[in-house]
Coordinates of C-alpha atoms in Angstrom, one line a residue:
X1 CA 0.0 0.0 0.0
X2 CA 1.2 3.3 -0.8
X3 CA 0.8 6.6 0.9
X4 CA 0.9 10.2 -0.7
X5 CA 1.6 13.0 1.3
X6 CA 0.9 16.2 -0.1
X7 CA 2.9 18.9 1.1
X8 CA 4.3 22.5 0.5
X9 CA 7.5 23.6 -0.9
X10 CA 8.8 27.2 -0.4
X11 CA 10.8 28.9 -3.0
X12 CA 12.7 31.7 -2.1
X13 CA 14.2 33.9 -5.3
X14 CA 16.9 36.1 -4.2
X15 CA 18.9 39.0 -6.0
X16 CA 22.4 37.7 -5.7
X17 CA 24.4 40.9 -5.4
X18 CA 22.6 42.7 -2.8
X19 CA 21.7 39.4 -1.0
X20 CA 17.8 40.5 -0.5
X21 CA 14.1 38.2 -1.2
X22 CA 12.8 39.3 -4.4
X23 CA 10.0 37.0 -4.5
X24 CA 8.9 34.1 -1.8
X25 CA 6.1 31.9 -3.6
X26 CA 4.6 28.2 -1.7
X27 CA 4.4 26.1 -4.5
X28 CA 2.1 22.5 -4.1
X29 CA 4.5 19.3 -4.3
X30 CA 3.7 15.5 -4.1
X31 CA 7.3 15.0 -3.9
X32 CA 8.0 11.7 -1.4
X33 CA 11.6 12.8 -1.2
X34 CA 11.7 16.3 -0.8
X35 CA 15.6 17.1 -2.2
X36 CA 15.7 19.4 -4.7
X37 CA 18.8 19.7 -6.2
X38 CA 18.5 22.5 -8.7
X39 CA 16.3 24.5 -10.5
X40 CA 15.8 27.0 -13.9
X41 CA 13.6 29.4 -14.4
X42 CA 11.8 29.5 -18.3
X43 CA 12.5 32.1 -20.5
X44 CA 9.0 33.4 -20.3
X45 CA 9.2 33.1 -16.3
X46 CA 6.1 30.9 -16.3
X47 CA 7.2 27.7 -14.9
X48 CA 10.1 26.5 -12.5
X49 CA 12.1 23.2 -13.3
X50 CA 13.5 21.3 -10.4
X51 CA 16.3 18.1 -10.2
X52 CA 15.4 15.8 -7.3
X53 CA 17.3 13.3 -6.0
X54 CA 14.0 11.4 -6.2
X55 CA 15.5 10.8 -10.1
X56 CA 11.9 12.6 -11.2
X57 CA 12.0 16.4 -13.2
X58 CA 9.0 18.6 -11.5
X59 CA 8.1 21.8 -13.6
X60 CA 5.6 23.7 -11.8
X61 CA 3.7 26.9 -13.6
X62 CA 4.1 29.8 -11.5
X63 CA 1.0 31.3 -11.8
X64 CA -0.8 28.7 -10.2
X65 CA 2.1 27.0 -8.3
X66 CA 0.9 23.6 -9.5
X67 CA 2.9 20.6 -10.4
X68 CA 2.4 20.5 -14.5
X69 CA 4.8 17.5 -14.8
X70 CA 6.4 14.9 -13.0
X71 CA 9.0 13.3 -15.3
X72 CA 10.6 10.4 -15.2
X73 CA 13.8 8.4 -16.6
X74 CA 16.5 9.0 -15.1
X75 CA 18.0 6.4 -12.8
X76 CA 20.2 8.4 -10.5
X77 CA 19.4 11.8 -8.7
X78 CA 18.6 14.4 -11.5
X79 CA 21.5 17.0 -11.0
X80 CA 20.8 19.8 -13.2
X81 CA 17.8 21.7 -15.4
X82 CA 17.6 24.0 -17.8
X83 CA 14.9 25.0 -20.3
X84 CA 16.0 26.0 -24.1
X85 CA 15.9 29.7 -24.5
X86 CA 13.0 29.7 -27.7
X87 CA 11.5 26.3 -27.8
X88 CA 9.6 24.2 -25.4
X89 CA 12.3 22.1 -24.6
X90 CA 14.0 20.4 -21.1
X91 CA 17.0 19.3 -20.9
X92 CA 18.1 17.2 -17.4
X93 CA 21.3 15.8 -16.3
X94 CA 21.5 12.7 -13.9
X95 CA 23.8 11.0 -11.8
X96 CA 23.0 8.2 -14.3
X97 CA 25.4 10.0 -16.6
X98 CA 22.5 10.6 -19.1
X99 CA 20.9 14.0 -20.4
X100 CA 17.9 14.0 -21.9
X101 CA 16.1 16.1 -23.8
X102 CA 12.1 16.3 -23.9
X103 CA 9.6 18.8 -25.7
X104 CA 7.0 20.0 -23.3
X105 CA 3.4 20.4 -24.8
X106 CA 2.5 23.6 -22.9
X107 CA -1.3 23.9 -21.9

């Protein structure tokens, strides 16, 4: 039997040189291993991609601060994000030593 626990996951964005909050958003998460490794922003600033060590890829919209994917395939902790700068594309990077690429169908 399995159990899901729903909880909350807090982003905080910061400005780097000054060191102060520019934005502090709750986002939902059905994450059972809550370790985020790294995130990236879209170009559009309309959804958040996180690594977790959970080997999933969670992109949440951040208007509504819902999960819009949970992806799978990697088979080690998923150690870096980043979107492509014009198309709908992810890319990921494991501990698996495999990047993949995958086009999101955006909503």
């Amino acid at each position: 039997m399995t159990r899901k626990t729903e909880q909350l996951l807090e982003i905080c964005i910061l400005k780097l040189e000054k060191v102060r909050i520019l934005e502090f958003m709750i986002v939902e998460a059905r994450i059972s291993f809550c370790n985020l490794v790294k995130c990236s922003w879209s170009p559009d600033g309309k959804m958040i991609a996180a690594g977790s060590a959970d080997r999933f890829v969670y992109v949440w919209d951040t208007q509504s601060r819902r999960i819009l994917y949970k992806l799978p395939g990697h088979d080690g902790s998923v150690n870096d994000v980043d979107f492509h700068p014009k198309e709908p594309i992810l890319l990921s990077v494991g501990s698996d030593r495999k990047i993949y690429l995958g086009e999101l169908h955006l909503r």
